[in-house]
Short mmCIF file of C-alpha atoms in Angstrom, two decimals:
data_model
loop_
_atom_site.label_atom_id
_atom_site.label_comp_id
_atom_site.label_asym_id
_atom_site.label_seq_id
_atom_site.Cartn_x
_atom_site.Cartn_y
_atom_site.Cartn_z
CA MET A 20 204.69 101.43 153.85
CA GLY A 21 201.75 100.71 151.60
CA LYS A 22 200.99 97.52 153.54
CA ASN A 23 200.52 99.38 156.83
CA ARG A 24 198.25 102.06 155.47
CA THR A 25 194.74 102.09 156.83
CA MET A 26 191.69 102.16 154.63
CA LEU A 27 191.15 105.83 155.52
CA GLY A 28 194.76 106.65 154.68
CA GLU A 29 194.41 105.00 151.31
CA ALA A 30 191.22 106.90 150.61
CA TRP A 31 192.97 110.17 151.59
CA GLU A 32 195.90 109.33 149.28
CA PHE A 33 193.50 108.59 146.45
CA LEU A 34 191.74 111.96 146.90
CA LYS A 35 195.13 113.73 146.98
CA VAL A 36 196.64 112.03 143.92
CA ARG A 37 193.50 112.20 141.81
CA LYS A 38 192.55 115.63 143.16
CA ALA A 39 189.04 114.23 143.54
CA TRP A 40 188.11 116.52 146.41
CA TRP A 41 184.49 116.37 145.42
CA LEU A 42 184.50 112.84 146.86
CA ALA A 43 185.49 114.16 150.31
CA PRO A 44 181.91 114.96 151.49
CA ILE A 45 180.85 111.37 150.71
CA LEU A 46 183.72 110.04 152.79
CA ILE A 47 183.08 112.46 155.66
CA LEU A 48 179.33 111.76 155.71
CA LEU A 49 179.93 107.99 155.71
CA ILE A 50 182.29 108.34 158.67
CA ILE A 51 179.80 110.54 160.59
CA VAL A 52 176.81 108.28 159.91
CA GLY A 53 178.87 105.17 160.76
CA ALA A 54 180.02 106.68 164.06
CA LEU A 55 176.49 107.79 164.98
CA ILE A 56 175.06 104.32 164.24
CA ILE A 57 177.74 102.67 166.40
CA PHE A 58 177.68 105.09 169.34
CA GLY A 59 174.04 106.24 169.12
CA GLN A 60 172.48 102.92 170.10
CA SER A 61 169.01 103.17 171.58
CA SER A 62 168.20 102.60 175.22
CA ALA A 63 165.33 103.28 177.59
CA LEU A 64 167.25 106.34 178.76
CA SER A 65 166.63 108.11 175.42
CA PRO A 66 165.02 111.54 175.48
CA PHE A 67 161.39 111.74 174.47
CA ILE A 68 161.31 112.63 170.82
CA TYR A 69 159.05 115.65 171.17
CA ALA A 70 161.52 116.99 173.73
CA LEU A 71 163.93 117.41 170.81
CA PHE A 72 161.46 119.71 169.08
CA MET B 8 195.51 130.70 120.05
CA PRO B 9 193.73 133.96 120.96
CA HIS B 10 192.61 134.29 124.60
CA ALA B 11 188.84 133.99 124.99
CA LYS B 12 187.03 137.23 125.80
CA PRO B 13 185.90 137.29 129.50
CA PRO B 14 182.24 136.19 129.57
CA ALA B 15 181.07 139.47 131.14
CA ARG B 16 177.72 139.26 129.40
CA ALA B 17 177.04 135.83 130.91
CA VAL B 18 177.88 137.19 134.38
CA ALA B 19 175.47 140.08 133.86
CA ARG B 20 172.75 137.65 132.79
CA ILE B 21 173.29 135.53 135.91
CA GLY B 22 173.04 138.77 137.94
CA SER B 23 169.72 139.66 136.28
CA ALA B 24 168.37 136.15 136.89
CA ALA B 25 169.38 136.43 140.57
CA ILE B 26 167.51 139.74 140.90
CA ILE B 27 164.36 138.23 139.34
CA ILE B 28 164.57 135.19 141.65
CA ALA B 29 165.02 137.50 144.67
CA ILE B 30 161.92 139.52 143.70
CA ALA B 31 159.91 136.29 143.26
CA LEU B 32 161.04 135.09 146.69
CA LEU B 33 160.04 138.41 148.27
CA ALA B 34 156.61 138.06 146.66
CA LEU B 35 156.37 134.54 148.10
CA ALA B 36 157.26 135.89 151.57
CA VAL B 37 154.40 138.41 151.33
CA VAL B 38 151.74 135.71 150.76
CA TRP B 39 153.40 133.18 153.09
CA ASN B 40 151.04 132.60 156.03
CA GLU B 41 149.91 129.75 158.29
CA ARG B 42 146.68 129.07 156.40
CA ILE B 43 148.27 128.77 152.94
CA VAL B 44 151.17 126.66 154.18
CA SER B 45 148.85 124.43 156.23
CA THR B 46 146.62 123.79 153.21
CA ILE B 47 149.51 122.94 150.92
CA PHE B 48 152.01 121.15 153.15
CA ASN B 49 150.58 120.21 156.54
CA LYS B 50 148.11 117.46 155.66
CA GLY B 51 145.28 119.59 157.05
CA LEU B 52 146.52 119.20 160.65
CA PRO B 53 145.40 121.81 163.21
CA ILE B 54 147.59 124.93 163.27
CA THR B 55 149.63 124.47 166.44
CA PRO B 56 151.97 126.99 168.17
CA VAL B 57 154.94 124.93 166.85
CA PHE B 58 153.58 125.16 163.32
CA ILE B 59 153.18 128.95 163.65
CA ILE B 60 156.84 129.21 164.74
CA ILE B 61 157.93 127.11 161.74
CA VAL B 62 155.95 129.22 159.29
CA ALA B 63 157.20 132.50 160.78
CA THR B 64 160.80 131.22 160.67
CA MET B 65 160.41 130.12 157.07
CA ARG B 66 159.14 133.58 156.14
CA LYS B 67 162.20 135.16 157.77
CA LEU B 68 164.49 132.69 156.01
CA ILE B 69 162.85 133.40 152.65
CA VAL B 70 163.31 137.15 153.15
CA LEU B 71 166.93 136.62 154.24
CA VAL B 72 167.71 134.43 151.21
CA ALA B 73 165.92 136.88 148.88
CA ILE B 74 167.94 139.84 150.17
CA THR B 75 171.20 137.86 149.86
CA ILE B 76 170.40 136.78 146.29
CA PHE B 77 169.35 140.33 145.41
CA ILE B 78 172.66 141.77 146.68
CA ILE B 79 174.61 139.07 144.82
CA GLY B 80 172.65 139.89 141.65
CA ILE B 81 173.41 143.62 141.94
CA LEU B 82 177.11 142.92 142.59
CA LEU B 83 177.31 140.50 139.65
CA ARG B 84 175.86 143.14 137.32
CA LYS B 85 177.95 146.00 138.68
CA TYR B 86 181.30 144.16 138.72
CA ARG B 87 180.66 141.85 135.76
CA ILE B 88 183.96 142.57 134.02
CA PRO B 89 186.37 141.97 136.95
CA ILE B 90 184.25 138.98 138.05
CA ALA B 91 184.38 137.49 134.54
CA ARG B 92 188.17 137.95 134.45
CA TRP B 93 188.53 136.33 137.87
CA MET B 94 186.35 133.43 136.74
CA THR B 95 188.53 132.88 133.67
CA ARG B 96 191.70 132.92 135.77
CA HIS B 97 190.30 130.53 138.39
CA ARG B 98 188.33 128.24 136.14
CA ASP B 99 189.66 125.04 137.80
CA THR B 100 188.98 126.21 141.36
CA LEU B 101 185.51 127.31 140.36
CA THR B 102 184.77 123.97 138.71
CA ASN B 103 185.90 122.17 141.87
CA ILE B 104 183.68 124.33 144.06
CA ILE B 105 180.67 123.75 141.81
CA VAL B 106 181.29 119.97 141.74
CA LEU B 107 181.71 119.97 145.54
CA VAL B 108 178.43 121.83 146.11
CA CYS B 109 176.62 119.56 143.65
CA THR B 110 178.08 116.46 145.35
CA MET B 111 176.93 117.65 148.75
CA LEU B 112 173.45 118.45 147.48
CA ALA B 113 173.25 115.06 145.73
CA LEU B 114 174.42 113.35 148.93
CA LEU B 115 171.76 115.05 151.02
CA ILE B 116 169.04 114.13 148.53
CA ILE B 117 170.24 110.50 148.29
CA GLY B 118 170.55 110.37 152.11
CA GLU B 119 166.98 111.65 152.56
CA ILE B 120 165.58 109.20 149.98
CA THR B 121 167.50 106.30 151.59
CA ALA B 122 166.34 107.33 155.07
CA ARG B 123 162.71 107.42 153.91
CA ALA B 124 163.00 104.05 152.17
CA MET B 125 164.96 102.16 154.83
CA LEU B 126 164.04 103.58 158.23
CA GLY B 127 161.18 102.19 160.28
CA LYS B 128 158.23 104.31 161.26
CA THR B 129 159.10 104.66 164.96
CA THR B 130 160.17 107.99 166.39
CA PHE B 131 163.60 106.59 167.31
CA ASP B 132 164.18 105.69 163.67
CA ALA B 133 162.99 108.84 162.03
CA GLY B 134 162.43 111.45 164.74
CA GLY B 135 159.97 114.22 163.98
CA PRO B 136 158.39 113.03 160.70
CA ALA B 137 157.40 109.72 162.32
CA HIS B 138 155.97 111.66 165.28
CA LYS B 139 154.08 113.91 162.88
CA ASP B 140 152.71 110.89 160.96
CA GLN B 141 151.57 109.29 164.22
CA THR B 142 149.78 112.41 165.42
CA ALA B 143 148.17 112.83 161.98
CA GLN B 144 146.28 109.51 162.55
CA ILE B 145 144.65 110.84 165.70
CA THR B 146 141.12 112.23 165.88
CA TYR B 147 140.70 115.59 167.59
CA ASN B 148 137.41 117.15 168.67
CA SER B 149 136.42 120.78 168.20
CA TYR B 150 138.34 121.70 171.40
CA GLY B 151 141.48 120.12 169.89
CA PHE B 152 141.32 117.28 172.46
CA ARG B 153 142.06 113.67 171.57
CA ASP B 154 138.49 112.66 172.22
CA ARG B 155 134.94 112.64 170.89
CA GLU B 156 132.69 115.71 171.01
CA PHE B 157 131.07 116.60 174.35
CA PRO B 158 128.04 118.89 174.65
CA VAL B 159 128.50 121.85 177.00
CA GLU B 160 125.26 120.90 178.75
CA ARG B 161 126.05 117.83 180.81
CA PRO B 162 123.37 115.14 180.36
CA THR B 163 121.43 114.23 183.53
CA GLY B 164 122.98 111.44 185.57
CA THR B 165 126.42 112.02 184.09
CA VAL B 166 129.61 112.46 186.08
CA ARG B 167 132.17 114.38 184.07
CA VAL B 168 135.90 113.97 184.72
CA LEU B 169 138.49 116.17 183.01
CA ALA B 170 141.95 114.62 182.59
CA LEU B 171 144.68 117.24 182.14
CA GLY B 172 148.23 116.28 181.29
CA ASP B 173 151.05 115.80 178.80
CA SER B 174 152.05 112.94 176.53
CA PHE B 175 151.60 110.38 179.33
CA THR B 176 147.91 111.33 179.42
CA PHE B 177 147.56 112.07 175.69
CA GLY B 178 148.81 108.55 174.91
CA HIS B 179 152.02 109.19 172.94
CA GLY B 180 152.71 106.22 170.65
CA ILE B 181 149.26 104.68 171.23
CA GLU B 182 147.36 104.45 167.95
CA ASN B 183 143.92 103.59 169.31
CA ASP B 184 142.21 106.73 170.67
CA SER B 185 140.26 104.68 173.22
CA LEU B 186 143.33 103.24 174.97
CA PRO B 187 145.10 106.14 176.77
CA TRP B 188 144.45 105.94 180.54
CA PRO B 189 141.64 108.57 180.69
CA LYS B 190 139.60 106.62 178.14
CA ALA B 191 140.45 103.28 179.77
CA LEU B 192 139.28 104.82 183.07
CA GLU B 193 136.01 105.95 181.44
CA ARG B 194 135.39 102.42 180.16
CA MET B 195 136.15 100.82 183.54
CA LEU B 196 133.95 103.31 185.42
CA ASN B 197 131.01 102.69 183.10
CA GLU B 198 131.47 98.91 183.32
CA ASN B 199 131.33 99.15 187.10
CA ALA B 200 128.57 101.80 187.34
CA ALA B 201 125.93 100.48 189.71
CA ASP B 202 123.21 103.12 189.75
CA GLY B 203 122.92 103.94 186.07
CA THR B 204 125.38 106.82 186.33
CA ILE B 205 127.20 107.58 183.10
CA TYR B 206 130.84 108.56 183.38
CA GLU B 207 132.59 110.79 180.89
CA VAL B 208 136.35 111.13 181.15
CA ILE B 209 137.65 113.79 178.76
CA ASN B 210 141.24 113.39 177.61
CA THR B 211 142.70 116.89 177.22
CA GLY B 212 146.37 115.78 177.37
CA GLN B 213 148.76 116.95 174.66
CA ASN B 214 152.36 116.00 173.90
CA GLY B 215 154.85 118.35 175.50
CA TYR B 216 152.33 120.16 177.69
CA GLN B 217 153.64 121.93 180.78
CA PRO B 218 151.58 123.11 183.81
CA LYS B 219 150.99 126.54 182.24
CA ASP B 220 149.43 124.84 179.18
CA GLU B 221 147.34 122.61 181.44
CA LEU B 222 146.00 125.69 183.24
CA THR B 223 145.07 127.26 179.88
CA THR B 224 143.36 124.00 178.87
CA LEU B 225 141.41 123.97 182.12
CA GLU B 226 140.24 127.56 181.41
CA ARG B 227 139.07 126.49 177.94
CA ALA B 228 137.37 123.35 179.20
CA ALA B 229 135.73 125.04 182.22
CA PRO B 230 132.37 125.52 180.36
CA LEU B 231 132.10 121.72 180.15
CA GLY B 232 131.50 121.81 183.93
CA PRO B 233 133.68 118.92 185.13
CA ASP B 234 132.89 117.32 188.50
CA ILE B 235 136.43 116.08 188.95
CA VAL B 236 139.71 117.39 187.52
CA LEU B 237 142.57 114.89 187.33
CA LEU B 238 145.98 116.39 186.65
CA GLY B 239 148.32 113.79 185.14
CA TYR B 240 151.71 114.89 186.48
CA PHE B 241 154.99 113.71 185.00
CA TYR B 242 158.49 114.63 186.12
CA ASN B 243 159.45 116.61 183.01
CA ASP B 244 156.77 119.12 184.08
CA ALA B 245 159.16 120.61 186.66
CA ALA B 246 161.19 123.70 185.78
CA THR B 247 163.24 125.94 188.04
CA ASP B 248 162.15 129.51 188.77
CA ASP B 249 164.95 130.87 186.53
CA THR B 250 163.87 128.64 183.62
CA LEU B 251 160.25 129.71 183.96
CA ARG B 252 161.26 133.38 184.06
CA GLU B 253 163.41 132.90 180.93
CA LEU B 254 160.53 131.16 179.15
CA ALA B 255 158.26 134.10 179.97
CA GLU B 256 160.62 136.46 178.09
CA PRO B 257 160.06 136.84 174.33
CA PRO B 258 162.80 134.92 172.45
CA SER B 259 165.37 136.83 170.40
CA THR B 260 165.14 136.79 166.59
CA TRP B 261 168.31 134.70 166.42
CA SER B 262 167.01 132.06 168.83
CA GLN B 263 163.67 132.02 166.97
CA LEU B 264 165.50 131.46 163.68
CA LYS B 265 167.68 128.76 165.23
CA SER B 266 164.87 126.84 166.92
CA GLY B 267 162.49 127.42 164.01
CA THR B 268 164.98 125.99 161.49
CA HIS B 269 165.58 123.01 163.76
CA LEU B 270 161.81 122.48 164.12
CA LEU B 271 161.34 122.77 160.38
CA LEU B 272 164.02 120.19 159.58
CA PHE B 273 163.17 117.90 162.49
CA SER B 274 159.52 117.67 161.60
CA HIS B 275 160.07 117.07 157.88
CA SER B 276 163.43 115.44 157.17
CA TYR B 277 163.93 111.74 157.98
CA LEU B 278 167.69 112.10 157.49
CA TYR B 279 167.90 115.06 159.89
CA GLY B 280 165.62 113.25 162.41
CA PHE B 281 167.77 110.12 162.20
CA LEU B 282 170.99 112.09 162.73
CA VAL B 283 169.64 114.30 165.56
CA VAL B 284 168.20 111.37 167.57
CA ARG B 285 171.45 109.41 167.21
CA TRP B 286 173.58 112.45 168.00
CA GLU B 287 171.64 112.92 171.25
CA MET B 288 172.05 109.23 172.08
CA THR B 289 175.77 109.29 171.22
CA ARG B 290 176.30 112.15 173.68
CA ILE B 291 174.34 110.26 176.37
CA ASN B 292 176.11 106.95 175.68
CA LEU B 293 179.55 108.59 175.82
CA GLY B 294 178.68 110.34 179.09
CA LEU B 295 178.83 113.81 177.51
CA LYS B 296 175.21 114.50 178.44
CA GLU B 297 172.93 113.40 181.26
CA SER B 298 170.49 110.65 180.38
CA TYR B 299 166.89 111.78 180.21
CA PRO B 300 165.81 110.36 183.63
CA GLU B 301 169.00 111.81 185.19
CA ARG B 302 168.20 115.20 183.73
CA MET B 303 164.65 115.13 185.06
CA ASN B 304 165.68 113.87 188.49
CA ASN B 305 168.49 116.44 188.80
CA VAL B 306 165.95 119.27 188.60
CA TYR B 307 164.52 118.01 191.91
CA ARG B 308 167.83 116.79 193.41
CA LEU B 309 169.91 119.90 192.72
CA HIS B 310 167.24 122.61 192.56
CA ALA B 311 164.57 121.56 195.06
CA GLY B 312 164.69 125.04 196.63
CA GLU B 313 164.20 126.76 193.26
CA LEU B 314 160.88 125.19 192.34
CA SER B 315 158.54 127.62 194.09
CA MET B 316 157.03 128.91 190.83
CA HIS B 317 156.45 125.32 189.72
CA LYS B 318 154.57 124.63 192.96
CA GLU B 319 152.57 127.83 192.40
CA GLN B 320 151.64 126.60 188.92
CA LEU B 321 150.28 123.34 190.35
CA MET B 322 148.39 125.23 193.04
CA ALA B 323 146.93 127.58 190.41
CA ILE B 324 145.50 124.58 188.52
CA ARG B 325 144.05 123.19 191.77
CA SER B 326 142.63 126.56 192.72
CA ARG B 327 141.01 127.04 189.27
CA ALA B 328 139.50 123.55 189.41
CA GLU B 329 138.02 124.31 192.82
CA THR B 330 136.68 127.66 191.61
CA ILE B 331 134.59 125.90 188.98
CA GLY B 332 133.27 123.54 191.64
CA ALA B 333 135.34 120.48 190.70
CA GLU B 334 137.20 118.09 192.96
CA PHE B 335 140.93 118.21 192.20
CA VAL B 336 143.17 115.15 192.26
CA LEU B 337 146.81 115.12 191.21
CA VAL B 338 147.90 111.86 189.57
CA ILE B 339 151.66 111.27 189.79
CA ILE B 340 152.41 109.06 186.80
CA PRO B 341 155.54 106.90 187.05
CA ALA B 342 158.02 106.66 184.18
CA ASN B 343 158.46 103.12 182.97
CA TYR B 344 162.03 102.56 184.10
CA ASP B 345 163.03 99.79 186.50
CA PHE B 346 160.49 100.39 189.29
CA ASN B 347 162.70 98.70 191.88
CA ASP B 348 165.76 100.75 190.99
CA TYR B 349 163.79 103.85 190.13
CA PRO B 350 165.93 106.68 188.69
CA LEU B 351 163.41 109.42 189.58
CA MET B 352 163.30 108.99 193.35
CA ASP B 353 164.17 112.64 194.08
CA GLY B 354 161.21 113.74 191.96
CA GLU B 355 159.01 111.18 193.64
CA GLN B 356 159.98 112.37 197.14
CA PHE B 357 159.58 116.03 196.15
CA MET B 358 156.04 115.39 194.93
CA ARG B 359 155.14 113.38 198.04
CA ARG B 360 156.29 116.32 200.19
CA PHE B 361 154.39 118.79 198.00
CA CYS B 362 151.14 116.80 198.31
CA GLU B 363 151.54 116.50 202.06
CA GLU B 364 152.43 120.15 202.69
CA SER B 365 149.77 121.58 200.36
CA ARG B 366 147.16 119.01 201.51
CA THR B 367 146.48 118.15 197.90
CA ALA B 368 144.73 114.87 197.09
CA CYS B 369 147.42 112.94 195.17
CA ILE B 370 147.39 109.50 193.66
CA ASP B 371 150.96 108.26 193.73
CA LEU B 372 151.06 105.39 191.27
CA LEU B 373 154.65 104.26 191.82
CA ASP B 374 153.78 101.89 194.67
CA THR B 375 150.91 100.44 192.62
CA VAL B 376 153.14 99.56 189.66
CA ARG B 377 156.15 98.26 191.63
CA ASP B 378 155.10 94.64 191.06
CA GLU B 379 154.69 95.22 187.33
CA ASP B 380 157.38 94.39 184.78
CA TYR B 381 158.43 97.79 183.44
CA ARG B 382 159.36 96.19 180.11
CA LYS B 383 155.68 95.32 179.71
CA THR B 384 154.29 98.66 180.87
CA ARG B 385 156.75 100.59 178.63
CA LEU B 386 155.88 101.66 175.07
CA ASN B 387 158.98 100.04 173.61
CA GLU B 388 162.60 99.33 174.47
CA TYR B 389 163.70 102.96 174.13
CA ASP B 390 160.61 104.92 175.11
CA ALA B 391 159.45 105.14 178.74
CA HIS B 392 155.91 106.25 177.85
CA PRO B 393 153.20 103.73 178.83
CA SER B 394 152.27 100.89 176.49
CA GLU B 395 148.61 99.95 175.94
CA TYR B 396 148.98 97.60 178.88
CA GLY B 397 150.68 100.37 180.90
CA HIS B 398 147.71 102.70 180.30
CA THR B 399 145.29 99.98 181.49
CA VAL B 400 147.36 99.51 184.67
CA LEU B 401 147.32 103.29 185.29
CA ALA B 402 143.56 103.56 184.71
CA ARG B 403 142.80 100.70 187.08
CA ALA B 404 145.11 102.14 189.75
CA VAL B 405 143.43 105.55 189.48
CA MET B 406 139.95 104.03 189.69
CA GLU B 407 140.81 101.93 192.74
CA SER B 408 142.73 104.65 194.59
CA PRO B 409 141.22 106.00 197.85
CA GLU B 410 141.78 109.59 196.59
CA PHE B 411 139.69 109.09 193.44
CA ARG B 412 136.98 107.25 195.39
CA ALA B 413 136.89 110.10 197.90
CA ALA B 414 136.48 112.61 195.05
CA MET B 415 133.60 110.51 193.67
CA VAL B 416 131.90 110.42 197.09
CA LYS B 417 132.25 114.22 197.42
CA THR B 418 130.83 114.68 193.90
CA SER B 419 127.91 112.46 194.76
CA ALA B 420 127.28 114.39 198.02
CA LYS B 421 127.32 117.71 196.10
CA ARG B 422 124.74 116.31 193.67
CA GLN B 423 122.45 115.27 196.48
CA LYS B 424 122.62 118.76 198.02
CA ILE B 425 121.55 120.26 194.70
#
């Protein structure tokens, strides 16, 4: 079973066993930032920055 | 082992400290105004409408936080004994919550420091702070225009041109103040001046300006007595009648707080800027949101019949220009996307119809730039504003256009009559 576990699953298990819930925000933020870097690639179709103001 | 006495006194002390902090925050809110905040935090930049919104929002937030802390302080003092007992019973949970909050705060601080250290200085990298740093480099005259000072009295033999517009005229992303198209046009006109005429082209463009702002600018600049008014039109100027009516209504406190907090974070935090820009791009890349050119074009494609107020705005600018005795020319500035597979064709056709029906002198620059490589005329790979080269192309096209030449001939004829 252990062999098939994903990295995220292992991290979750670690938090559960060690009760280190304070580490959860780090994990969540890393996932969010990683996803945004992958999917939020730039292109010429980007909005103008001041339009986000 | 005897059970420890509930630390009621400690709870009461925390309550007292909270009350003192709340009173200090309320005092801060009283003295919190645009001038003080600008002096301390805003690098001496002019106080803009956006800055006023940020300051007003911050004052509301300070008051809100102060009231919350004050209530917490009162409650802590009043219920110190049951709170102390609860704290003793739930010591582990409380410790976890405190560690969690501290971890999150530490993460945000580390994230912000990392973003500042590692991100580039472009607006795509850092969003608002990079934009703010760029605009801080720019020189503004006493009118707040990105230009040198101009005397109200026009010197003899001078032809004065007023360029109204948004970021495409202002020169977003262009560091050198003499390179946006109005200034490039001024230089070209003076280089080609045959009869000793001096040409002044005043750049009044500002990032994010809409037609109503351009009309206000024209009112302010009217004493400068321009001979020709050029309105630099870009497709994000269009708004439907409903949108314009909504914008005319005063915003609710909630929406002010929401947009003010966003403005505050977006113009100061690199981490927030980085995340917001990428969040927007993620939504566009995953097809959850229209791309920016699609969004602009759809206003014309889907709502062409609901743009009567927008047309009235453009006509009001023309009418005001004519009232002060200036020739009016509308310059339709193309966005630097693929010119041969242009994503703003509905906007382009709408403006062509508008110019024809209203008999307005319009310089349509799309045909002029079709042979240009849009990757060269574009600011950078993700920003469709003109590059330095793009501004030069625009200036030359304006100067050589029959509409601008006709305006110059009319100006010259008016002079001779006088």
